[in-house]
Structures are given as C-alpha cells and as structure tokens.
Amino acid sequence: MRVLITGATAGIGYKIAEKALEEGHQVSITGRKTKTVEPAVNMLQSKYGAKVEGFIVDFTKANETQQFIDSAFTAQTLPDVLIFNAGQYAEGPMHELGDGHIEPQLRLHFLHIIEALQVWLTWMKA
C-alpha cells in the first residue's frame, strides 16, 4: 500500500512512517521546511532501505496547499492511506493570540484536509 503522512518529520508522524515502512508500505511524508524534510527522508531511507518521497508544503498557506493538492499525486499515484497528522500547538489564551494567528491554525488543522479530500476522495472512490 501507498501511505501519505503529513507532518511526519518528527514525533508521532515520523513513528507512523517508520511503522508503515517496517510493514513494507510505500511512504510519502510532508513537512514545512527543507531542513526537516530532507533529513527525515534520508534517515527513513537509510534505516529501512526503501524509497521515501518527501514533500515540502506549509499547510497554513492556501497557495502551497492548493499547489500540493494539484500536483503531488494523480488519480493513479494517490496513496491508499491518508494520515493527516500535520499540526501545531498554539499556546496562550484565545483572546491573546491576535488576528493573524487564527486563520493559519484553521488552515493547518482543518481546511487543508477538507480541500484535499474534496479532490482526492473523488479519485479514491473511482
């Protein structure tokens, strides 16, 4: 099976990628920065001897999200399993976060998933 795990350069996403590779699945991961995606891909590939595809995408940015959705996969290459793990902790009281903080959090934790599923579920159902 092909597995996509967002936010898989560290933490639970990385552990899920390891488990998927241990079980012989093809794995694609995402992260926000080259400096985290490339080392994660290299470590996974060297440890499991399997090709791991890494994508650099910041899901808090609508244009990057849309570009990823439109170009990362086709109906034929879309993973069988989608694990939307990307997330970010926002510390502090809601009223102190400021106007510029809420929308990126919504994009990261909710909107990018809906946007991807609107395109990809059509392909998965076919």
Short mmCIF file of C-alpha atoms in Angstrom, two decimals:
data_model
loop_
_atom_site.label_atom_id
_atom_site.label_comp_id
_atom_site.label_asym_id
_atom_site.label_seq_id
_atom_site.Cartn_x
_atom_site.Cartn_y
_atom_site.Cartn_z
CA MET A 1 0.00 0.00 0.00
CA ARG A 2 0.94 3.62 -0.50
CA VAL A 3 0.73 5.81 2.60
CA LEU A 4 0.85 9.63 2.89
CA ILE A 5 1.63 11.07 6.31
CA THR A 6 1.55 14.83 6.74
CA GLY A 7 3.71 16.37 9.42
CA ALA A 8 5.99 13.33 9.52
CA THR A 9 9.43 14.83 10.03
CA ALA A 10 9.32 14.24 13.80
CA GLY A 11 7.12 12.95 16.59
CA ILE A 12 4.16 10.70 16.04
CA GLY A 13 4.11 11.30 12.27
CA TYR A 14 7.69 10.05 11.99
CA LYS A 15 6.87 7.00 14.12
CA ILE A 16 3.89 6.20 11.89
CA ALA A 17 6.18 6.44 8.85
CA GLU A 18 8.61 4.02 10.49
CA LYS A 19 5.83 1.55 11.25
CA ALA A 20 4.49 1.76 7.69
CA LEU A 21 7.97 1.13 6.28
CA GLU A 22 8.50 -1.80 8.68
CA GLU A 23 5.34 -3.33 7.25
CA GLY A 24 6.60 -2.88 3.68
CA HIS A 25 4.41 0.02 2.57
CA GLN A 26 5.43 2.84 0.22
CA VAL A 27 5.62 6.05 2.21
CA SER A 28 5.34 9.75 1.36
CA ILE A 29 5.81 12.39 4.05
CA THR A 30 5.36 16.14 4.30
CA GLY A 31 6.97 18.85 6.35
CA ARG A 32 7.15 22.63 6.23
CA LYS A 33 10.88 23.07 5.68
CA THR A 34 13.62 21.53 3.57
CA LYS A 35 15.86 21.42 6.64
CA THR A 36 13.46 18.97 8.32
CA VAL A 37 12.07 17.03 5.35
CA GLU A 38 15.38 16.06 3.75
CA PRO A 39 16.96 14.65 6.95
CA ALA A 40 13.78 12.73 7.79
CA VAL A 41 13.61 11.23 4.28
CA ASN A 42 17.31 10.32 4.38
CA MET A 43 17.05 8.71 7.82
CA LEU A 44 13.98 6.67 6.88
CA GLN A 45 15.50 5.55 3.59
CA SER A 46 18.79 4.51 5.17
CA LYS A 47 17.12 2.71 8.08
CA TYR A 48 14.53 0.81 6.01
CA GLY A 49 16.20 0.58 2.61
CA ALA A 50 13.08 1.89 0.91
CA LYS A 51 12.42 4.94 -1.20
CA VAL A 52 10.57 7.61 0.77
CA GLU A 53 9.05 10.56 -1.04
CA GLY A 54 9.24 13.88 0.78
CA PHE A 55 7.16 16.97 0.07
CA ILE A 56 7.81 20.44 1.43
CA VAL A 57 4.48 22.17 2.00
CA ASP A 58 3.22 24.66 4.56
CA PHE A 59 -0.47 23.87 5.04
CA THR A 60 -1.05 27.22 6.76
CA LYS A 61 -0.62 28.84 3.32
CA ALA A 62 -3.53 28.38 0.92
CA ASN A 63 -1.41 28.65 -2.21
CA GLU A 64 1.08 25.98 -1.07
CA THR A 65 -1.76 23.71 -0.03
CA GLN A 66 -3.51 24.06 -3.38
CA GLN A 67 -0.29 23.50 -5.33
CA PHE A 68 0.39 20.33 -3.32
CA ILE A 69 -3.15 19.03 -3.85
CA ASP A 70 -2.99 19.75 -7.58
CA SER A 71 0.48 18.42 -8.32
CA ALA A 72 1.70 15.91 -5.72
CA PHE A 73 -0.37 12.98 -6.94
CA THR A 74 -2.55 11.80 -9.78
CA ALA A 75 -5.57 9.54 -9.63
CA GLN A 76 -3.15 6.67 -10.33
CA THR A 77 -0.49 7.60 -7.74
CA LEU A 78 -2.66 8.80 -4.86
CA PRO A 79 -1.86 6.88 -1.68
CA ASP A 80 -4.26 4.25 -0.40
CA VAL A 81 -3.99 5.61 3.14
CA LEU A 82 -4.06 9.31 4.07
CA ILE A 83 -2.87 10.27 7.54
CA PHE A 84 -3.39 13.98 8.16
CA ASN A 85 -1.03 14.44 11.09
CA ALA A 86 0.33 17.95 10.46
CA GLY A 87 -0.35 20.23 13.36
CA GLN A 88 0.98 22.99 15.52
CA TYR A 89 0.42 23.91 19.12
CA ALA A 90 -0.89 27.41 19.79
CA GLU A 91 -0.02 28.43 23.32
CA GLY A 92 -1.88 31.07 25.24
CA PRO A 93 -5.40 32.35 25.76
CA MET A 94 -7.54 32.68 22.62
CA HIS A 95 -8.06 36.42 23.12
CA GLU A 96 -4.29 36.99 23.20
CA LEU A 97 -3.40 35.10 20.00
CA GLY A 98 -4.07 38.01 17.66
CA ASP A 99 -5.86 38.26 14.33
CA GLY A 100 -3.04 36.77 12.28
CA HIS A 101 -2.92 33.54 14.26
CA ILE A 102 -6.41 32.06 13.98
CA GLU A 103 -6.66 31.60 10.20
CA PRO A 104 -3.33 29.75 9.86
CA GLN A 105 -4.40 27.42 12.68
CA LEU A 106 -7.73 26.74 10.94
CA ARG A 107 -5.93 26.11 7.64
CA LEU A 108 -3.43 23.75 9.25
CA HIS A 109 -5.79 21.73 11.42
CA PHE A 110 -8.95 21.69 9.34
CA LEU A 111 -9.19 23.48 5.99
CA HIS A 112 -6.29 21.79 4.17
CA ILE A 113 -7.78 18.40 4.98
CA ILE A 114 -11.19 19.36 3.57
CA GLU A 115 -9.59 20.85 0.46
CA ALA A 116 -7.51 17.72 -0.18
CA LEU A 117 -10.40 15.36 0.42
CA GLN A 118 -12.68 17.27 -1.95
CA VAL A 119 -10.27 16.40 -4.78
CA TRP A 120 -8.78 13.12 -3.65
CA LEU A 121 -11.95 11.32 -2.46
CA THR A 122 -13.34 11.53 -5.98
CA TRP A 123 -10.25 9.67 -7.21
CA MET A 124 -10.31 7.20 -4.32
CA LYS A 125 -13.97 6.33 -4.93
CA ALA A 126 -13.26 5.65 -8.61
#
